[in-house]
Amino acid sequence: MKNIYKNITSLLLTSLLLFTSCDTNLDINKDPDLLNPDQVPMSAELPAAETGIAAAKGSYLAIIGGFWSQYWTQSAVANQYRYIDDYSLNSTSQINNSGAWTPMYDALTDVKNVKAKAKAENNWNYYLIATTLDVYASQILTDMYGSVPYSEANTPSILNPKFDTPDFIYDQMVIDLKDALSKNFAESPIENTPGNSDFIFGGDMNKWKEFANTLLLKVYLRQSNVRPSVAQQGITTLINSGAAFLNSDAAITQFVDEDSRSNPLYESDRRQLNVGTNLRASETLGGYLSNNSDTRAAKYYDGTNYQLQGNYFNGSATASVVTLSPTDPVYFISLAESKFLQAEASVRYMGGTNAQSLYEEGVNAAFDRWGLDASSFISGVYAYPNGTDEENIKAIITQKWIDGFPANGYESFIEHNRTGYPKVSSLAQNDPSYVAGEFAYPIEGKTNGAFPKRLEYPQTELQRNSNAPSTIVDILVPVWYVGN
């Protein structure tokens, strides 16, 4: 786990070197984490915030998400991730304690510092960026864990922040995004603009406004089951206001093929473990892609020998390996996801207006990311159904599931719990009647046929924070957005 922090620090120091010519008061020999927050320029702390979130979500959350979205399964000749694949991951597992929770809240320390400093200086550019990052990271936390610290999180004077309920967090996230978007950006000091200190958009504030709007859409849409009237009112108001949504990827792309400076998933699974074959192609996604002659299969895996989900005792030693690259971007929200979010919102709340074109733009973007052409698929096996709302939503979420590979599987896991897509199979994957692409209970599963719905709170937090829940919330307990 220490190496993941090394990854973040290395990226941060690279960014600091870039900005010394712009800020003569910055001493790169001082570790920003050891300085008083007031001493760290926003231009130095913002890269730490962005890369910190990227590392937290793009390493161990990505590994968990890939198993639980059935992109991959544990190799039969290794045992590194068996406890994730068979659903025995619990509150004491290292990957849960220090791999997901702690790094995300560490990153939020930098985010909150930038946000507070920007507000004090009326620097609404940095304020919007920090608010968007705050909501983005916090939504991941509450969607994976349930009640989490939000209103009191990362406040130096509060050692035991309270755990806010998901509905409160969601309402506050909406308030925070709307507040940041409402500011008069012309008031921001022209001598202190994000520029290259922003690894995601290079200081392009129009894109940050689109990111914030797209995130707001996502926040509303995630409530489609549990609070449909809130979702409908929020989405219709947002769309009718003419809000602009992301028309490009929100991503960090500056990774290089060097120790501790590469993509976090590659760094944590391949370089630091020094094992390149832990993650094997799952029959679930692999079989679905092959059945549809989807050309992305050759980009995702090094072959077509797919392993049954969770078959780590009797699987083949030659099962195809998941393809990862050290220079893969980390996507916060991809262009494809933006289009799929808009398409689903249109189907649910806008009478389907432009839903087909948005869906097709999403599929095109998903293929284009890999340098592939989607035209034959859009007119063929992946044609928009133009059927019932449920049929249309199934198509949208299925394509969103495929596009989440490799590192955004935790999002696909959340969306599966919210929408029920991909469907869960009642059959074993080696049954001739098994439908390719349906989730299969792992062969070595330890939860009696039940699928996980959340992460358990890490034991370290339960012991340290007196305001943490007094009992462990089981991995099988649904999180609130599942609804009835």
One Martini backbone bead per residue (centre of mass of N, CA, C, O) as a GRO file, in nm:
protein
  484
    1MET     BB    1   0.054   0.063  -0.017
    2LYS     BB    2   0.294   0.259  -0.010
    3ASN     BB    3   0.327   0.273  -0.328
    4ILE     BB    4   0.081   0.450  -0.384
    5TYR     BB    5   0.189   0.702  -0.245
    6LYS     BB    6   0.434   0.717  -0.429
    7ASN     BB    7   0.278   0.778  -0.680
    8ILE     BB    8   0.155   1.043  -0.589
    9THR     BB    9   0.418   1.192  -0.514
   10SER     BB   10   0.550   1.181  -0.791
   11LEU     BB   11   0.336   1.344  -0.939
   12LEU     BB   12   0.358   1.592  -0.762
   13LEU     BB   13   0.658   1.659  -0.813
   14THR     BB   14   0.625   1.700  -1.112
   15SER     BB   15   0.432   1.942  -1.085
   16LEU     BB   16   0.620   2.126  -0.923
   17LEU     BB   17   0.834   2.157  -1.144
   18LEU     BB   18   0.642   2.308  -1.345
   19PHE     BB   19   0.587   2.569  -1.126
   20THR     BB   20   0.855   2.724  -1.053
   21SER     BB   21   0.842   2.945  -1.285
   22CYS     BB   22   0.565   3.074  -1.153
   23ASP     BB   23   0.678   3.016  -0.838
   24THR     BB   24   0.928   3.151  -0.638
   25ASN     BB   25   0.807   3.039  -0.342
   26LEU     BB   26   0.869   2.746  -0.428
   27ASP     BB   27   0.973   2.452  -0.248
   28ILE     BB   28   1.055   2.126  -0.360
   29ASN     BB   29   1.200   2.022  -0.079
   30LYS     BB   30   0.910   2.035   0.030
   31ASP     BB   31   0.668   1.870   0.189
   32PRO     BB   32   0.336   1.942   0.166
   33ASP     BB   33   0.236   1.750   0.409
   34LEU     BB   34   0.431   1.927   0.625
   35LEU     BB   35   0.266   2.168   0.581
   36ASN     BB   36   0.093   2.425   0.615
   37PRO     BB   37  -0.188   2.478   0.437
   38ASP     BB   38  -0.127   2.793   0.398
   39GLN     BB   39   0.162   2.728   0.243
   40VAL     BB   40   0.004   2.595   0.008
   41PRO     BB   41  -0.044   2.617  -0.299
   42MET     BB   42  -0.295   2.550  -0.514
   43SER     BB   43  -0.103   2.463  -0.754
   44ALA     BB   44   0.008   2.218  -0.566
   45GLU     BB   45  -0.257   2.077  -0.440
   46LEU     BB   46  -0.429   1.994  -0.682
   47PRO     BB   47  -0.259   1.755  -0.794
   48ALA     BB   48  -0.286   1.591  -0.532
   49ALA     BB   49  -0.592   1.560  -0.544
   50GLU     BB   50  -0.621   1.425  -0.823
   51THR     BB   51  -0.415   1.187  -0.782
   52GLY     BB   52  -0.544   1.075  -0.524
   53ILE     BB   53  -0.813   0.991  -0.649
   54ALA     BB   54  -0.698   0.819  -0.877
   55ALA     BB   55  -0.557   0.613  -0.686
   56ALA     BB   56  -0.801   0.521  -0.516
   57LYS     BB   57  -0.989   0.435  -0.767
   58GLY     BB   58  -0.748   0.308  -0.969
   59SER     BB   59  -0.684   0.055  -0.790
   60TYR     BB   60  -0.852  -0.108  -0.556
   61LEU     BB   61  -1.132  -0.034  -0.660
   62ALA     BB   62  -1.077  -0.151  -0.941
   63ILE     BB   63  -1.034  -0.440  -0.855
   64ILE     BB   64  -1.300  -0.491  -0.720
   65GLY     BB   65  -1.484  -0.397  -0.957
   66GLY     BB   66  -1.382  -0.613  -1.165
   67PHE     BB   67  -1.496  -0.854  -1.009
   68TRP     BB   68  -1.801  -0.743  -0.951
   69SER     BB   69  -1.830  -0.700  -1.283
   70GLN     BB   70  -1.691  -0.937  -1.442
   71TYR     BB   71  -1.408  -0.888  -1.599
   72TRP     BB   72  -1.269  -1.070  -1.376
   73THR     BB   73  -1.054  -1.335  -1.246
   74GLN     BB   74  -0.893  -1.556  -1.065
   75SER     BB   75  -0.628  -1.719  -1.081
   76ALA     BB   76  -0.532  -2.064  -1.068
   77VAL     BB   77  -0.202  -1.972  -1.002
   78ALA     BB   78  -0.328  -1.790  -0.771
   79ASN     BB   79  -0.421  -1.576  -0.451
   80GLN     BB   80  -0.451  -1.262  -0.414
   81TYR     BB   81  -0.802  -1.236  -0.485
   82ARG     BB   82  -1.002  -1.444  -0.364
   83TYR     BB   83  -1.166  -1.268  -0.147
   84ILE     BB   84  -1.309  -1.109  -0.380
   85ASP     BB   85  -1.424  -1.332  -0.572
   86ASP     BB   86  -1.581  -1.487  -0.308
   87TYR     BB   87  -1.694  -1.264  -0.094
   88SER     BB   88  -1.477  -1.235   0.176
   89LEU     BB   89  -1.472  -0.950   0.207
   90ASN     BB   90  -1.373  -0.731   0.479
   91SER     BB   91  -1.295  -0.516   0.746
   92THR     BB   92  -0.984  -0.653   0.761
   93SER     BB   93  -0.904  -0.596   0.488
   94GLN     BB   94  -0.655  -0.427   0.341
   95ILE     BB   95  -0.801  -0.321   0.082
   96ASN     BB   96  -1.014  -0.173   0.268
   97ASN     BB   97  -0.852  -0.011   0.471
   98SER     BB   98  -0.591   0.107   0.275
   99GLY     BB   99  -0.720   0.099  -0.036
  100ALA     BB  100  -0.985   0.301  -0.008
  101TRP     BB  101  -1.048   0.491   0.231
  102THR     BB  102  -0.784   0.644   0.309
  103PRO     BB  103  -0.696   0.768   0.031
  104MET     BB  104  -0.954   0.934  -0.014
  105TYR     BB  105  -0.933   1.110   0.245
  106ASP     BB  106  -0.656   1.220   0.182
  107ALA     BB  107  -0.741   1.367  -0.078
  108LEU     BB  108  -0.964   1.542   0.066
  109THR     BB  109  -0.772   1.725   0.215
  110ASP     BB  110  -0.677   1.879  -0.036
  111VAL     BB  111  -0.951   1.966  -0.138
  112LYS     BB  112  -1.042   2.130   0.114
  113ASN     BB  113  -0.809   2.331   0.110
  114VAL     BB  114  -0.868   2.453  -0.167
  115LYS     BB  115  -1.158   2.537  -0.111
  116ALA     BB  116  -1.106   2.730   0.129
  117LYS     BB  117  -0.903   2.916  -0.011
  118ALA     BB  118  -1.078   2.998  -0.253
  119LYS     BB  119  -1.307   3.128  -0.090
  120ALA     BB  120  -1.131   3.346   0.057
  121GLU     BB  121  -1.033   3.459  -0.252
  122ASN     BB  122  -1.252   3.438  -0.480
  123ASN     BB  123  -1.167   3.160  -0.634
  124TRP     BB  124  -1.387   3.011  -0.850
  125ASN     BB  125  -1.220   2.811  -1.003
  126TYR     BB  126  -1.105   2.641  -0.771
  127TYR     BB  127  -1.378   2.597  -0.633
  128LEU     BB  128  -1.509   2.423  -0.852
  129ILE     BB  129  -1.301   2.203  -0.864
  130ALA     BB  130  -1.310   2.116  -0.563
  131THR     BB  131  -1.613   2.055  -0.549
  132THR     BB  132  -1.620   1.838  -0.767
  133LEU     BB  133  -1.416   1.648  -0.627
  134ASP     BB  134  -1.570   1.614  -0.364
  135VAL     BB  135  -1.825   1.485  -0.486
  136TYR     BB  136  -1.698   1.258  -0.642
  137ALA     BB  137  -1.563   1.110  -0.399
  138SER     BB  138  -1.817   1.098  -0.209
  139GLN     BB  139  -1.995   0.924  -0.389
  140ILE     BB  140  -1.823   0.675  -0.380
  141LEU     BB  141  -1.829   0.630  -0.075
  142THR     BB  142  -2.144   0.617  -0.029
  143ASP     BB  143  -2.196   0.392  -0.249
  144MET     BB  144  -2.000   0.174  -0.098
  145TYR     BB  145  -2.088   0.232   0.233
  146GLY     BB  146  -2.285   0.479   0.287
  147SER     BB  147  -2.236   0.601   0.566
  148VAL     BB  148  -2.045   0.907   0.587
  149PRO     BB  149  -1.821   1.141   0.599
  150TYR     BB  150  -1.884   1.503   0.521
  151SER     BB  151  -1.944   1.766   0.692
  152GLU     BB  152  -1.672   1.672   0.888
  153ALA     BB  153  -1.468   1.618   0.688
  154ASN     BB  154  -1.146   1.721   0.702
  155THR     BB  155  -1.143   1.850   0.998
  156PRO     BB  156  -0.901   1.937   1.214
  157SER     BB  157  -1.099   1.982   1.480
  158ILE     BB  158  -1.213   1.687   1.386
  159LEU     BB  159  -1.152   1.355   1.490
  160ASN     BB  160  -1.482   1.262   1.493
  161PRO     BB  161  -1.662   1.224   1.246
  162LYS     BB  162  -1.959   1.212   1.129
  163PHE     BB  163  -2.218   1.006   1.000
  164ASP     BB  164  -2.377   1.049   0.715
  165THR     BB  165  -2.642   1.019   0.535
  166PRO     BB  166  -2.709   0.968   0.209
  167ASP     BB  167  -2.938   1.179   0.174
  168PHE     BB  168  -2.779   1.414   0.289
  169ILE     BB  169  -2.539   1.401   0.098
  170TYR     BB  170  -2.697   1.442  -0.164
  171ASP     BB  171  -2.818   1.715  -0.097
  172GLN     BB  172  -2.539   1.855  -0.048
  173MET     BB  173  -2.417   1.807  -0.326
  174VAL     BB  174  -2.617   1.980  -0.477
  175ILE     BB  175  -2.564   2.242  -0.328
  176ASP     BB  176  -2.258   2.259  -0.391
  177LEU     BB  177  -2.272   2.262  -0.701
  178LYS     BB  178  -2.460   2.506  -0.734
  179ASP     BB  179  -2.282   2.706  -0.589
  180ALA     BB  180  -2.029   2.684  -0.776
  181LEU     BB  181  -2.190   2.752  -1.047
  182SER     BB  182  -2.296   3.054  -0.941
  183LYS     BB  183  -2.049   3.198  -0.978
  184ASN     BB  184  -1.833   3.473  -1.044
  185PHE     BB  185  -1.567   3.418  -1.251
  186ALA     BB  186  -1.466   3.716  -1.302
  187GLU     BB  187  -1.352   3.746  -0.996
  188SER     BB  188  -1.114   3.595  -1.049
  189PRO     BB  189  -0.788   3.585  -1.029
  190ILE     BB  190  -0.573   3.621  -1.301
  191GLU     BB  191  -0.296   3.539  -1.137
  192ASN     BB  192  -0.481   3.267  -1.031
  193THR     BB  193  -0.472   3.002  -1.229
  194PRO     BB  194  -0.467   2.679  -1.299
  195GLY     BB  195  -0.385   2.539  -1.551
  196ASN     BB  196  -0.130   2.299  -1.524
  197SER     BB  197  -0.237   2.217  -1.232
  198ASP     BB  198  -0.447   2.078  -1.419
  199PHE     BB  199  -0.472   1.741  -1.517
  200ILE     BB  200  -0.759   1.729  -1.666
  201PHE     BB  201  -0.801   2.048  -1.823
  202GLY     BB  202  -0.591   2.284  -1.799
  203GLY     BB  203  -0.810   2.513  -1.691
  204ASP     BB  204  -1.086   2.450  -1.828
  205MET     BB  205  -1.383   2.587  -1.724
  206ASN     BB  206  -1.595   2.474  -1.916
  207LYS     BB  207  -1.533   2.177  -1.847
  208TRP     BB  208  -1.595   2.201  -1.544
  209LYS     BB  209  -1.892   2.270  -1.583
  210GLU     BB  210  -1.961   2.008  -1.729
  211PHE     BB  211  -1.875   1.821  -1.504
  212ALA     BB  212  -2.071   1.929  -1.287
  213ASN     BB  213  -2.331   1.871  -1.448
  214THR     BB  214  -2.281   1.565  -1.485
  215LEU     BB  215  -2.268   1.504  -1.182
  216LEU     BB  216  -2.550   1.605  -1.117
  217LEU     BB  217  -2.692   1.400  -1.295
  218LYS     BB  218  -2.582   1.153  -1.144
  219VAL     BB  219  -2.699   1.215  -0.867
  220TYR     BB  220  -2.992   1.201  -0.957
  221LEU     BB  221  -2.995   0.919  -1.103
  222ARG     BB  222  -2.916   0.747  -0.847
  223GLN     BB  223  -3.234   0.816  -0.735
  224SER     BB  224  -3.451   0.659  -0.913
  225ASN     BB  225  -3.554   0.459  -0.684
  226VAL     BB  226  -3.562   0.612  -0.395
  227ARG     BB  227  -3.612   0.924  -0.550
  228PRO     BB  228  -3.787   0.992  -0.820
  229SER     BB  229  -3.883   1.290  -0.780
  230VAL     BB  230  -3.605   1.413  -0.740
  231ALA     BB  231  -3.484   1.319  -1.004
  232GLN     BB  232  -3.690   1.445  -1.199
  233GLN     BB  233  -3.671   1.742  -1.114
  234GLY     BB  234  -3.365   1.777  -1.143
  235ILE     BB  235  -3.334   1.690  -1.444
  236THR     BB  236  -3.539   1.873  -1.587
  237THR     BB  237  -3.416   2.136  -1.489
  238LEU     BB  238  -3.132   2.097  -1.600
  239ILE     BB  239  -3.201   2.052  -1.901
  240ASN     BB  240  -3.393   2.309  -1.938
  241SER     BB  241  -3.146   2.513  -1.875
  242GLY     BB  242  -2.899   2.423  -2.077
  243ALA     BB  243  -2.698   2.239  -1.981
  244ALA     BB  244  -2.368   2.144  -2.000
  245PHE     BB  245  -2.202   1.859  -2.107
  246LEU     BB  246  -1.987   1.630  -2.154
  247ASN     BB  247  -1.760   1.624  -2.466
  248SER     BB  248  -1.537   1.483  -2.288
  249ASP     BB  249  -1.285   1.372  -2.114
  250ALA     BB  250  -1.237   1.299  -1.767
  251ALA     BB  251  -0.880   1.297  -1.737
  252ILE     BB  252  -0.579   1.126  -1.672
  253THR     BB  253  -0.273   1.120  -1.905
  254GLN     BB  254   0.039   1.148  -1.759
  255PHE     BB  255   0.142   0.872  -1.780
  256VAL     BB  256   0.426   0.654  -1.723
  257ASP     BB  257   0.684   0.402  -1.782
  258GLU     BB  258   0.727   0.411  -1.446
  259ASP     BB  259   0.808   0.395  -1.139
  260SER     BB  260   0.531   0.539  -0.980
  261ARG     BB  261   0.407   0.675  -1.283
  262SER     BB  262   0.170   0.499  -1.332
  263ASN     BB  263  -0.095   0.348  -1.356
  264PRO     BB  264  -0.254   0.238  -1.074
  265LEU     BB  265  -0.338  -0.048  -1.168
  266TYR     BB  266  -0.070  -0.132  -1.283
  267GLU     BB  267   0.103  -0.069  -1.034
  268SER     BB  268  -0.051  -0.260  -0.825
  269ASP     BB  269  -0.073  -0.533  -1.003
  270ARG     BB  270   0.212  -0.543  -1.161
  271ARG     BB  271   0.464  -0.396  -1.046
  272GLN     BB  272   0.441  -0.441  -0.728
  273LEU     BB  273   0.374  -0.756  -0.745
  274ASN     BB  274   0.519  -0.901  -0.989
  275VAL     BB  275   0.236  -0.983  -1.141
  276GLY     BB  276   0.078  -1.058  -1.469
  277THR     BB  277  -0.168  -1.309  -1.398
  278ASN     BB  278  -0.409  -1.266  -1.195
  279LEU     BB  279  -0.590  -1.149  -1.423
  280ARG     BB  280  -0.872  -1.301  -1.566
  281ALA     BB  281  -1.084  -1.376  -1.797
  282SER     BB  282  -1.418  -1.349  -1.803
  283GLU     BB  283  -1.699  -1.504  -1.913
  284THR     BB  284  -1.893  -1.275  -1.893
  285LEU     BB  285  -1.756  -1.057  -2.076
  286GLY     BB  286  -1.604  -1.224  -2.284
  287GLY     BB  287  -1.848  -1.385  -2.394
  288TYR     BB  288  -2.011  -1.139  -2.485
  289LEU     BB  289  -1.809  -1.027  -2.689
  290SER     BB  290  -1.782  -1.282  -2.864
  291ASN     BB  291  -2.086  -1.319  -2.939
  292ASN     BB  292  -2.058  -1.006  -3.076
  293SER     BB  293  -1.783  -0.949  -3.212
  294ASP     BB  294  -1.617  -0.768  -3.024
  295THR     BB  295  -1.327  -0.576  -3.071
  296ARG     BB  296  -1.256  -0.524  -2.761
  297ALA     BB  297  -1.148  -0.799  -2.669
  298ALA     BB  298  -0.848  -0.754  -2.781
  299LYS     BB  299  -0.804  -0.514  -2.565
  300TYR     BB  300  -0.873  -0.665  -2.289
  301TYR     BB  301  -0.742  -0.936  -2.404
  302ASP     BB  302  -0.500  -1.204  -2.497
  303GLY     BB  303  -0.774  -1.373  -2.542
  304THR     BB  304  -1.041  -1.654  -2.556
  305ASN     BB  305  -0.978  -1.784  -2.262
  306TYR     BB  306  -1.225  -1.824  -2.051
  307GLN     BB  307  -1.317  -1.789  -1.711
  308LEU     BB  308  -1.486  -1.888  -1.465
  309GLN     BB  309  -1.632  -1.750  -1.213
  310GLY     BB  310  -1.436  -1.840  -0.938
  311ASN     BB  311  -1.226  -2.070  -1.077
  312TYR     BB  312  -0.940  -2.104  -0.890
  313PHE     BB  313  -0.903  -2.428  -0.875
  314ASN     BB  314  -1.005  -2.527  -1.199
  315GLY     BB  315  -0.866  -2.355  -1.377
  316SER     BB  316  -0.680  -2.233  -1.626
  317ALA     BB  317  -0.343  -2.155  -1.680
  318THR     BB  318  -0.436  -2.031  -1.988
  319ALA     BB  319  -0.591  -1.806  -1.927
  320SER     BB  320  -0.672  -1.509  -2.005
  321VAL     BB  321  -0.532  -1.192  -1.992
  322VAL     BB  322  -0.536  -0.890  -1.870
  323THR     BB  323  -0.513  -0.576  -2.022
  324LEU     BB  324  -0.246  -0.354  -1.934
  325SER     BB  325  -0.136  -0.008  -1.899
  326PRO     BB  326   0.082   0.238  -1.783
  327THR     BB  327  -0.077   0.472  -1.983
  328ASP     BB  328  -0.341   0.469  -1.880
  329PRO     BB  329  -0.603   0.629  -1.815
  330VAL     BB  330  -0.797   0.820  -1.581
  331TYR     BB  331  -1.140   0.801  -1.537
  332PHE     BB  332  -1.394   0.988  -1.422
  333ILE     BB  333  -1.547   1.088  -1.695
  334SER     BB  334  -1.651   0.977  -1.975
  335LEU     BB  335  -1.790   1.034  -2.269
  336ALA     BB  336  -1.967   0.784  -2.268
  337GLU     BB  337  -2.094   0.825  -1.988
  338SER     BB  338  -2.226   1.093  -2.047
  339LYS     BB  339  -2.416   0.981  -2.269
  340PHE     BB  340  -2.554   0.760  -2.094
  341LEU     BB  341  -2.672   0.947  -1.885
  342GLN     BB  342  -2.844   1.113  -2.084
  343ALA     BB  343  -3.005   0.876  -2.201
  344GLU     BB  344  -3.141   0.781  -1.940
  345ALA     BB  345  -3.274   1.048  -1.865
  346SER     BB  346  -3.450   1.062  -2.118
  347VAL     BB  347  -3.612   0.803  -2.075
  348ARG     BB  348  -3.723   0.867  -1.782
  349TYR     BB  349  -3.784   1.220  -1.814
  350MET     BB  350  -3.790   1.307  -2.159
  351GLY     BB  351  -3.934   1.099  -2.363
  352GLY     BB  352  -3.662   1.019  -2.538
  353THR     BB  353  -3.509   1.258  -2.620
  354ASN     BB  354  -3.223   1.173  -2.793
  355ALA     BB  355  -3.148   0.885  -2.692
  356GLN     BB  356  -3.032   0.746  -2.942
  357SER     BB  357  -2.803   0.947  -3.006
  358LEU     BB  358  -2.666   0.924  -2.730
  359TYR     BB  359  -2.612   0.625  -2.739
  360GLU     BB  360  -2.443   0.627  -3.003
  361GLU     BB  361  -2.227   0.820  -2.896
  362GLY     BB  362  -2.136   0.631  -2.671
  363VAL     BB  363  -2.047   0.391  -2.843
  364ASN     BB  364  -1.847   0.543  -3.015
  365ALA     BB  365  -1.664   0.635  -2.777
  366ALA     BB  366  -1.597   0.349  -2.668
  367PHE     BB  367  -1.445   0.263  -2.929
  368ASP     BB  368  -1.256   0.509  -2.984
  369ARG     BB  369  -1.070   0.470  -2.736
  370TRP     BB  370  -0.950   0.200  -2.911
  371GLY     BB  371  -0.956   0.258  -3.227
  372LEU     BB  372  -1.263   0.199  -3.306
  373ASP     BB  373  -1.547   0.082  -3.491
  374ALA     BB  374  -1.918   0.111  -3.439
  375SER     BB  375  -2.116   0.108  -3.685
  376SER     BB  376  -2.193  -0.202  -3.711
  377PHE     BB  377  -2.314  -0.218  -3.418
  378ILE     BB  378  -2.534   0.005  -3.428
  379SER     BB  379  -2.672  -0.163  -3.681
  380GLY     BB  380  -2.675  -0.421  -3.496
  381VAL     BB  381  -2.625  -0.568  -3.195
  382TYR     BB  382  -2.628  -0.241  -3.078
  383ALA     BB  383  -2.898  -0.151  -3.130
  384TYR     BB  384  -3.139   0.049  -3.066
  385PRO     BB  385  -3.447  -0.062  -2.961
  386ASN     BB  386  -3.707   0.112  -2.941
  387GLY     BB  387  -3.872   0.043  -2.685
  388THR     BB  388  -3.898   0.011  -2.393
  389ASP     BB  389  -3.768   0.158  -2.131
  390GLU     BB  390  -3.630  -0.099  -2.022
  391GLU     BB  391  -3.487  -0.180  -2.283
  392ASN     BB  392  -3.324   0.081  -2.313
  393ILE     BB  393  -3.177   0.071  -2.039
  394LYS     BB  394  -3.036  -0.196  -2.080
  395ALA     BB  395  -2.861  -0.103  -2.317
  396ILE     BB  396  -2.716   0.129  -2.174
  397ILE     BB  397  -2.595  -0.030  -1.927
  398THR     BB  398  -2.440  -0.238  -2.088
  399GLN     BB  399  -2.248  -0.034  -2.228
  400LYS     BB  400  -2.144   0.084  -1.964
  401TRP     BB  401  -2.016  -0.173  -1.861
  402ILE     BB  402  -1.809  -0.212  -2.086
  403ASP     BB  403  -1.674   0.081  -2.058
  404GLY     BB  404  -1.550   0.037  -1.758
  405PHE     BB  405  -1.317  -0.078  -1.879
  406PRO     BB  406  -1.106  -0.150  -1.620
  407ALA     BB  407  -1.136   0.090  -1.369
  408ASN     BB  408  -1.483   0.127  -1.350
  409GLY     BB  409  -1.626  -0.120  -1.199
  410TYR     BB  410  -1.757   0.015  -0.951
  411GLU     BB  411  -1.977   0.153  -1.121
  412SER     BB  412  -2.104  -0.106  -1.237
  413PHE     BB  413  -2.178  -0.220  -0.964
  414ILE     BB  414  -2.371   0.005  -0.882
  415GLU     BB  415  -2.557  -0.012  -1.136
  416HIS     BB  416  -2.646  -0.300  -1.092
  417ASN     BB  417  -2.789  -0.245  -0.819
  418ARG     BB  418  -2.985  -0.027  -0.936
  419THR     BB  419  -3.092  -0.185  -1.225
  420GLY     BB  420  -3.007  -0.507  -1.285
  421TYR     BB  421  -2.754  -0.444  -1.475
  422PRO     BB  422  -2.681  -0.709  -1.533
  423LYS     BB  423  -2.809  -0.994  -1.508
  424VAL     BB  424  -2.890  -1.270  -1.312
  425SER     BB  425  -2.802  -1.591  -1.303
  426SER     BB  426  -2.939  -1.929  -1.245
  427LEU     BB  427  -2.685  -2.030  -1.393
  428ALA     BB  428  -2.430  -2.184  -1.494
  429GLN     BB  429  -2.171  -2.119  -1.718
  430ASN     BB  430  -2.170  -2.439  -1.818
  431ASP     BB  431  -2.444  -2.402  -1.917
  432PRO     BB  432  -2.605  -2.411  -2.221
  433SER     BB  433  -2.827  -2.179  -2.114
  434TYR     BB  434  -2.642  -1.967  -2.076
  435VAL     BB  435  -2.621  -1.614  -2.070
  436ALA     BB  436  -2.434  -1.399  -2.203
  437GLY     BB  437  -2.349  -1.150  -1.947
  438GLU     BB  438  -2.442  -1.279  -1.703
  439PHE     BB  439  -2.436  -1.301  -1.380
  440ALA     BB  440  -2.224  -1.509  -1.179
  441TYR     BB  441  -2.177  -1.718  -0.942
  442PRO     BB  442  -1.920  -1.807  -0.783
  443ILE     BB  443  -1.783  -2.111  -0.743
  444GLU     BB  444  -1.627  -2.002  -0.458
  445GLY     BB  445  -1.845  -1.891  -0.301
  446LYS     BB  446  -1.933  -1.743   0.048
  447THR     BB  447  -2.275  -1.640   0.019
  448ASN     BB  448  -2.503  -1.832  -0.078
  449GLY     BB  449  -2.568  -1.665  -0.367
  450ALA     BB  450  -2.486  -1.386  -0.284
  451PHE     BB  451  -2.445  -1.048  -0.353
  452PRO     BB  452  -2.282  -0.775  -0.334
  453LYS     BB  453  -2.353  -0.415  -0.207
  454ARG     BB  454  -2.081  -0.357  -0.045
  455LEU     BB  455  -1.870  -0.215   0.183
  456GLU     BB  456  -1.703  -0.251   0.454
  457TYR     BB  457  -1.603  -0.117   0.717
  458PRO     BB  458  -1.317  -0.037   0.839
  459GLN     BB  459  -1.164  -0.126   1.125
  460THR     BB  460  -1.000   0.131   1.172
  461GLU     BB  461  -1.250   0.320   1.186
  462LEU     BB  462  -1.412   0.177   1.411
  463GLN     BB  463  -1.176   0.225   1.626
  464ARG     BB  464  -1.116   0.545   1.592
  465ASN     BB  465  -1.424   0.628   1.555
  466SER     BB  466  -1.678   0.717   1.773
  467ASN     BB  467  -1.898   0.773   1.519
  468ALA     BB  468  -1.908   0.503   1.436
  469PRO     BB  469  -2.039   0.230   1.387
  470SER     BB  470  -2.094  -0.034   1.619
  471THR     BB  471  -2.145  -0.207   1.361
  472ILE     BB  472  -2.122  -0.422   1.112
  473VAL     BB  473  -2.184  -0.393   0.774
  474ASP     BB  474  -2.282  -0.602   0.559
  475ILE     BB  475  -2.208  -0.685   0.228
  476LEU     BB  476  -2.535  -0.764   0.173
  477VAL     BB  477  -2.625  -0.479   0.228
  478PRO     BB  478  -2.801  -0.247   0.099
  479VAL     BB  479  -2.793   0.040  -0.057
  480TRP     BB  480  -3.013   0.298  -0.092
  481TYR     BB  481  -3.029   0.313  -0.422
  482VAL     BB  482  -3.190   0.049  -0.466
  483GLY     BB  483  -3.438   0.028  -0.306
  484ASN     BB  484  -3.737  -0.169  -0.360
   0.00000   0.00000   0.00000
